[in-house]
């Protein structure tokens, strides 16, 4: 009788899995996870400051908003990307900022109320619904959607021994299924001509390009749209007083900001999708 193959402990399995993707670069990536991320600060007069990873800030600036009036952030907590979106949208535009987790919704609502001025926050509504079923109620509704999907968040896993010991590749598979349901729902909520920014803080292509590839295969109207980085950098500079200084790496379909070459910012994957 053949012996049952023993699985590696979680920390060793994690290390072996991502070494398979990144090769010798994995050593530098792991080291960068242990450093302080590169932060940027959203600051409006008489409002509470909000700090977020520079890579997340750049991704939020890559969603084109000019001329778009109905905007949705589907998985918005704790709120950094929503705050940037609210600050960038046209004066006549409205943002719906959503979070399904009740605890995270409360945090999101507080941040949206205290970190942006009243004249902007009055055009922002905060909701608590399951984004995966959103398309059943508001199909073909939004001009622009931001979907920062729940993901493996390997940087946090690496820095928490409890999670690291429990890690298995099944975590990626399960989250990729959830990401697909969210991305499909988001795409169905777009109007014709609408744009969708899909983002994760994951490392694996299964959670990044994978769901996007599945979307392109299922929906004929789905197209990957090139990111206008000149416009994104301009928006970034207007909010933070500087250019991002980041270097997104091209993937098969999107872009990846990895912390080993970006002063600790990231990981952050994003891809811009258009509905023809």
Tab-separated table of C-alpha atoms in Angstrom:
chain	number	residue	atom	x	y	z
A	1	UNK	CA	0.000	0.000	0.000
A	2	UNK	CA	1.354	3.387	-0.990
A	3	UNK	CA	2.111	5.760	1.832
A	4	UNK	CA	-0.112	8.796	2.123
A	5	UNK	CA	1.780	11.904	1.089
A	6	UNK	CA	2.297	14.168	4.083
A	7	UNK	CA	1.420	17.819	3.610
A	8	UNK	CA	3.831	20.504	4.712
A	9	UNK	CA	3.057	22.637	7.780
A	10	UNK	CA	1.307	25.892	6.903
A	11	UNK	CA	4.351	28.147	7.076
A	12	UNK	CA	6.447	25.790	4.939
A	13	UNK	CA	3.614	25.242	2.463
A	14	UNK	CA	3.159	29.010	2.153
A	15	UNK	CA	6.860	29.505	1.554
A	16	UNK	CA	7.078	26.732	-1.040
A	17	UNK	CA	3.915	27.835	-2.858
A	18	UNK	CA	5.018	31.409	-3.483
A	19	UNK	CA	8.630	30.498	-4.129
A	20	UNK	CA	7.158	28.526	-7.036
A	21	UNK	CA	5.706	31.754	-8.458
A	22	UNK	CA	8.467	34.234	-7.691
A	23	UNK	CA	11.620	32.123	-7.584
A	24	UNK	CA	14.616	33.824	-5.997
A	25	UNK	CA	12.676	37.098	-5.784
A	26	UNK	CA	10.521	35.553	-3.058
A	27	UNK	CA	13.285	36.135	-0.495
A	28	UNK	CA	13.196	39.893	-1.090
A	29	UNK	CA	9.405	39.942	-1.096
A	30	UNK	CA	9.216	38.223	2.279
A	31	UNK	CA	11.673	40.675	3.738
A	32	UNK	CA	9.655	43.604	2.398
A	33	UNK	CA	6.524	42.257	4.135
A	34	UNK	CA	8.254	42.782	7.474
A	35	UNK	CA	8.910	46.484	6.871
A	36	UNK	CA	6.448	49.324	7.434
A	37	UNK	CA	4.264	49.921	4.341
A	38	UNK	CA	4.575	53.168	2.411
A	39	UNK	CA	1.582	55.286	3.470
A	40	UNK	CA	-0.176	58.338	2.072
A	41	UNK	CA	-2.533	60.605	3.999
A	42	UNK	CA	-5.939	61.918	2.929
A	43	UNK	CA	-6.360	65.274	4.594
A	44	UNK	CA	-9.173	67.819	4.178
A	45	UNK	CA	-9.396	70.988	6.310
A	46	UNK	CA	-11.319	70.396	9.548
A	47	UNK	CA	-11.564	66.649	8.817
A	48	UNK	CA	-9.927	63.615	10.384
A	49	UNK	CA	-6.805	62.409	8.572
A	50	UNK	CA	-6.847	58.980	6.970
A	51	UNK	CA	-3.737	56.920	6.151
A	52	UNK	CA	-3.583	54.204	3.492
A	53	UNK	CA	-1.035	52.198	1.546
A	54	UNK	CA	0.403	54.174	-1.373
A	55	UNK	CA	-0.351	51.310	-3.775
A	56	UNK	CA	-4.030	51.365	-2.786
A	57	UNK	CA	-4.075	55.116	-3.309
A	58	UNK	CA	-2.633	54.768	-6.807
A	59	UNK	CA	-5.112	52.038	-7.735
A	60	UNK	CA	-8.056	54.199	-6.655
A	61	UNK	CA	-6.707	57.017	-8.835
A	62	UNK	CA	-6.701	54.689	-11.856
A	63	UNK	CA	-10.518	54.528	-12.013
A	64	UNK	CA	-11.596	57.185	-14.561
A	65	UNK	CA	-14.388	59.292	-13.047
A	66	UNK	CA	-14.706	62.375	-15.261
A	67	UNK	CA	-18.250	62.609	-16.627
A	68	UNK	CA	-19.433	59.636	-14.542
A	69	UNK	CA	-22.306	60.397	-12.191
A	70	UNK	CA	-23.329	57.073	-10.600
A	71	UNK	CA	-20.415	55.429	-8.788
A	72	UNK	CA	-20.280	52.334	-6.578
A	73	UNK	CA	-17.583	50.986	-4.246
A	74	UNK	CA	-18.793	47.433	-3.638
A	75	UNK	CA	-16.481	46.220	-0.832
A	76	UNK	CA	-15.391	49.516	0.614
A	77	UNK	CA	-14.297	49.071	4.250
A	78	UNK	CA	-12.333	50.486	5.891
A	79	UNK	CA	-12.836	53.252	3.348
A	80	UNK	CA	-9.543	54.532	1.958
A	81	UNK	CA	-10.391	53.974	-1.710
A	82	UNK	CA	-13.901	55.349	-1.181
A	83	UNK	CA	-12.450	58.509	0.331
A	84	UNK	CA	-10.204	58.971	-2.694
A	85	UNK	CA	-13.085	58.256	-5.073
A	86	UNK	CA	-15.346	60.731	-3.280
A	87	UNK	CA	-12.616	63.381	-3.446
A	88	UNK	CA	-12.055	62.815	-7.187
A	89	UNK	CA	-15.635	62.529	-8.484
A	90	UNK	CA	-17.424	65.354	-10.321
A	91	UNK	CA	-19.390	67.894	-8.292
A	92	UNK	CA	-22.668	66.440	-9.576
A	93	UNK	CA	-21.710	62.779	-9.055
A	94	UNK	CA	-22.868	60.500	-6.233
A	95	UNK	CA	-21.032	57.597	-4.609
A	96	UNK	CA	-22.543	54.557	-2.952
A	97	UNK	CA	-20.027	53.006	-0.568
A	98	UNK	CA	-20.919	49.464	0.512
A	99	UNK	CA	-19.659	46.891	3.027
A	100	UNK	CA	-21.351	43.574	3.861
A	101	UNK	CA	-19.643	42.961	7.225
A	102	UNK	CA	-21.598	44.777	9.930
A	103	UNK	CA	-18.543	45.608	12.033
A	104	UNK	CA	-16.591	46.853	9.025
A	105	UNK	CA	-19.653	48.789	7.825
A	106	UNK	CA	-19.681	50.744	11.093
A	107	UNK	CA	-16.019	51.620	10.644
A	108	UNK	CA	-16.600	52.581	7.007
A	109	UNK	CA	-19.518	54.826	7.891
A	110	UNK	CA	-17.491	56.655	10.542
A	111	UNK	CA	-14.603	57.246	8.145
A	112	UNK	CA	-16.869	58.540	5.386
A	113	UNK	CA	-18.509	60.937	7.836
A	114	UNK	CA	-15.352	62.279	9.482
A	115	UNK	CA	-12.659	62.239	6.781
A	116	UNK	CA	-14.333	64.196	3.963
A	117	UNK	CA	-16.063	67.625	4.004
A	118	UNK	CA	-19.838	67.900	4.338
A	119	UNK	CA	-20.346	69.135	0.779
A	120	UNK	CA	-18.841	65.861	-0.475
A	121	UNK	CA	-20.198	63.499	2.184
A	122	UNK	CA	-23.779	64.597	1.457
A	123	UNK	CA	-23.375	62.972	-1.964
A	124	UNK	CA	-22.103	59.720	-0.415
A	125	UNK	CA	-24.373	56.982	0.912
A	126	UNK	CA	-23.046	54.071	2.974
A	127	UNK	CA	-24.811	50.710	2.712
A	128	UNK	CA	-24.506	47.201	4.137
A	129	UNK	CA	-25.473	44.629	1.481
A	130	UNK	CA	-24.085	41.449	-0.061
A	131	UNK	CA	-22.252	42.694	-3.152
A	132	UNK	CA	-22.346	39.235	-4.743
A	133	UNK	CA	-26.132	39.549	-5.156
A	134	UNK	CA	-26.176	43.262	-6.022
A	135	UNK	CA	-26.768	42.544	-9.707
A	136	UNK	CA	-30.217	41.134	-8.882
A	137	UNK	CA	-31.381	44.586	-7.839
A	138	UNK	CA	-29.372	47.224	-9.740
A	139	UNK	CA	-28.380	45.767	-13.075
A	140	UNK	CA	-27.015	48.210	-15.707
A	141	UNK	CA	-27.021	51.054	-13.160
A	142	UNK	CA	-23.524	52.447	-12.540
A	143	UNK	CA	-21.082	54.432	-14.655
A	144	UNK	CA	-18.070	53.399	-12.568
A	145	UNK	CA	-17.496	50.643	-10.013
A	146	UNK	CA	-14.592	49.962	-7.689
A	147	UNK	CA	-14.269	46.376	-6.477
A	148	UNK	CA	-11.477	45.841	-3.959
A	149	UNK	CA	-12.318	42.192	-3.373
A	150	UNK	CA	-11.631	40.206	-0.190
A	151	UNK	CA	-8.429	38.266	-0.802
A	152	UNK	CA	-5.664	36.170	0.723
A	153	UNK	CA	-3.742	39.252	1.912
A	154	UNK	CA	-0.454	37.386	2.144
A	155	UNK	CA	1.397	40.297	3.712
A	156	UNK	CA	-0.852	40.056	6.771
A	157	UNK	CA	-0.698	36.256	6.798
A	158	UNK	CA	3.113	36.328	6.769
A	159	UNK	CA	3.149	38.656	9.791
A	160	UNK	CA	0.652	36.642	11.862
A	161	UNK	CA	1.986	33.247	12.945
A	162	UNK	CA	-1.499	31.982	13.838
A	163	UNK	CA	-2.782	32.505	10.285
A	164	UNK	CA	0.495	31.360	8.763
A	165	UNK	CA	0.413	28.014	10.583
A	166	UNK	CA	-3.148	27.429	9.333
A	167	UNK	CA	-2.445	28.370	5.698
A	168	UNK	CA	-3.184	25.958	2.850
A	169	UNK	CA	-3.508	26.444	-0.931
A	170	UNK	CA	-7.249	25.841	-0.496
A	171	UNK	CA	-7.471	29.366	0.936
A	172	UNK	CA	-6.598	30.782	-2.487
A	173	UNK	CA	-9.037	28.505	-4.310
A	174	UNK	CA	-11.925	29.406	-1.996
A	175	UNK	CA	-11.265	33.130	-2.207
A	176	UNK	CA	-10.937	33.007	-5.993
A	177	UNK	CA	-14.464	31.578	-6.165
A	178	UNK	CA	-15.764	34.419	-3.986
A	179	UNK	CA	-13.896	36.993	-6.069
A	180	UNK	CA	-15.461	35.629	-9.245
A	181	UNK	CA	-18.988	35.977	-7.853
A	182	UNK	CA	-18.259	39.569	-6.817
A	183	UNK	CA	-16.612	40.500	-10.118
A	184	UNK	CA	-19.438	38.999	-12.167
A	185	UNK	CA	-22.013	40.864	-10.069
A	186	UNK	CA	-20.082	44.124	-10.449
A	187	UNK	CA	-19.875	43.765	-14.218
A	188	UNK	CA	-23.621	43.167	-14.505
A	189	UNK	CA	-24.235	46.343	-12.478
A	190	UNK	CA	-22.309	48.446	-15.007
A	191	UNK	CA	-24.063	50.503	-17.632
A	192	UNK	CA	-22.945	50.070	-21.211
A	193	UNK	CA	-19.743	52.098	-21.513
A	194	UNK	CA	-19.130	51.864	-17.772
A	195	UNK	CA	-15.756	51.093	-16.219
A	196	UNK	CA	-14.823	48.723	-13.413
A	197	UNK	CA	-11.590	48.651	-11.417
A	198	UNK	CA	-10.941	45.207	-9.932
A	199	UNK	CA	-8.301	45.119	-7.185
A	200	UNK	CA	-6.866	42.760	-4.572
A	201	UNK	CA	-3.916	42.774	-2.213
A	202	UNK	CA	-3.165	39.154	-3.155
A	203	UNK	CA	-0.059	37.663	-4.742
A	204	UNK	CA	-1.464	34.700	-6.658
A	205	UNK	CA	-2.562	35.035	-10.307
A	206	UNK	CA	-5.504	32.792	-9.347
A	207	UNK	CA	-6.962	35.732	-7.406
A	208	UNK	CA	-5.778	38.463	-9.751
A	209	UNK	CA	-5.730	37.833	-13.493
A	210	UNK	CA	-7.704	34.603	-12.956
A	211	UNK	CA	-11.154	36.089	-12.195
A	212	UNK	CA	-10.653	38.725	-14.903
A	213	UNK	CA	-9.848	36.051	-17.478
A	214	UNK	CA	-13.004	34.195	-16.477
A	215	UNK	CA	-15.038	37.399	-16.887
A	216	UNK	CA	-13.666	38.007	-20.389
A	217	UNK	CA	-14.534	34.450	-21.366
A	218	UNK	CA	-18.110	34.630	-20.028
A	219	UNK	CA	-19.171	38.119	-21.179
A	220	UNK	CA	-18.610	39.249	-24.760
A	221	UNK	CA	-19.027	42.895	-23.717
A	222	UNK	CA	-16.138	42.741	-21.221
A	223	UNK	CA	-12.873	44.336	-22.338
A	224	UNK	CA	-9.648	45.128	-20.496
A	225	UNK	CA	-8.978	48.847	-20.825
A	226	UNK	CA	-5.451	50.307	-20.614
A	227	UNK	CA	-4.844	52.453	-17.550
A	228	UNK	CA	-4.058	56.099	-18.230
A	229	UNK	CA	-1.186	56.395	-15.777
A	230	UNK	CA	-0.541	60.031	-16.665
A	231	UNK	CA	-4.078	60.894	-15.545
A	232	UNK	CA	-3.764	58.638	-12.485
A	233	UNK	CA	-0.510	60.315	-11.449
A	234	UNK	CA	-2.143	63.715	-11.903
A	235	UNK	CA	-5.009	62.718	-9.605
A	236	UNK	CA	-2.536	61.260	-7.117
A	237	UNK	CA	-0.509	64.488	-7.096
A	238	UNK	CA	-3.642	66.612	-6.631
A	239	UNK	CA	-4.577	64.623	-3.524
A	240	UNK	CA	-1.173	64.011	-1.975
A	241	UNK	CA	1.009	66.796	-3.359
A	242	UNK	CA	3.440	64.452	-5.092
A	243	UNK	CA	3.697	61.825	-7.807
A	244	UNK	CA	3.232	58.274	-6.609
A	245	UNK	CA	6.833	57.161	-7.201
A	246	UNK	CA	5.494	53.643	-7.684
A	247	UNK	CA	6.297	51.196	-10.455
A	248	UNK	CA	3.377	48.879	-11.321
A	249	UNK	CA	4.505	45.723	-13.109
A	250	UNK	CA	2.429	44.501	-16.045
A	251	UNK	CA	0.730	41.149	-15.667
A	252	UNK	CA	-1.103	39.292	-18.439
A	253	UNK	CA	-4.213	41.465	-17.914
A	254	UNK	CA	-3.548	44.020	-15.197
A	255	UNK	CA	-0.836	45.526	-13.033
A	256	UNK	CA	0.873	44.510	-9.800
A	257	UNK	CA	2.567	46.806	-7.287
A	258	UNK	CA	4.959	44.699	-5.213
A	259	UNK	CA	6.657	46.025	-2.067
A	260	UNK	CA	10.218	44.864	-2.741
A	261	UNK	CA	10.675	47.518	-5.461
A	262	UNK	CA	8.106	50.099	-4.280
A	263	UNK	CA	9.405	51.338	-0.926
A	264	UNK	CA	7.221	48.830	0.901
A	265	UNK	CA	3.949	49.714	-0.871
A	266	UNK	CA	1.660	46.824	-1.768
A	267	UNK	CA	1.130	44.098	-2.730
A	268	UNK	CA	-1.715	45.519	-4.789
A	269	UNK	CA	-3.104	44.125	-8.033
A	270	UNK	CA	-5.535	46.078	-10.213
A	271	UNK	CA	-7.146	45.763	-13.618
A	272	UNK	CA	-9.415	48.214	-15.435
A	273	UNK	CA	-12.368	46.649	-17.266
A	274	UNK	CA	-14.835	48.307	-19.631
A	275	UNK	CA	-18.340	47.209	-20.618
A	276	UNK	CA	-18.763	47.840	-24.333
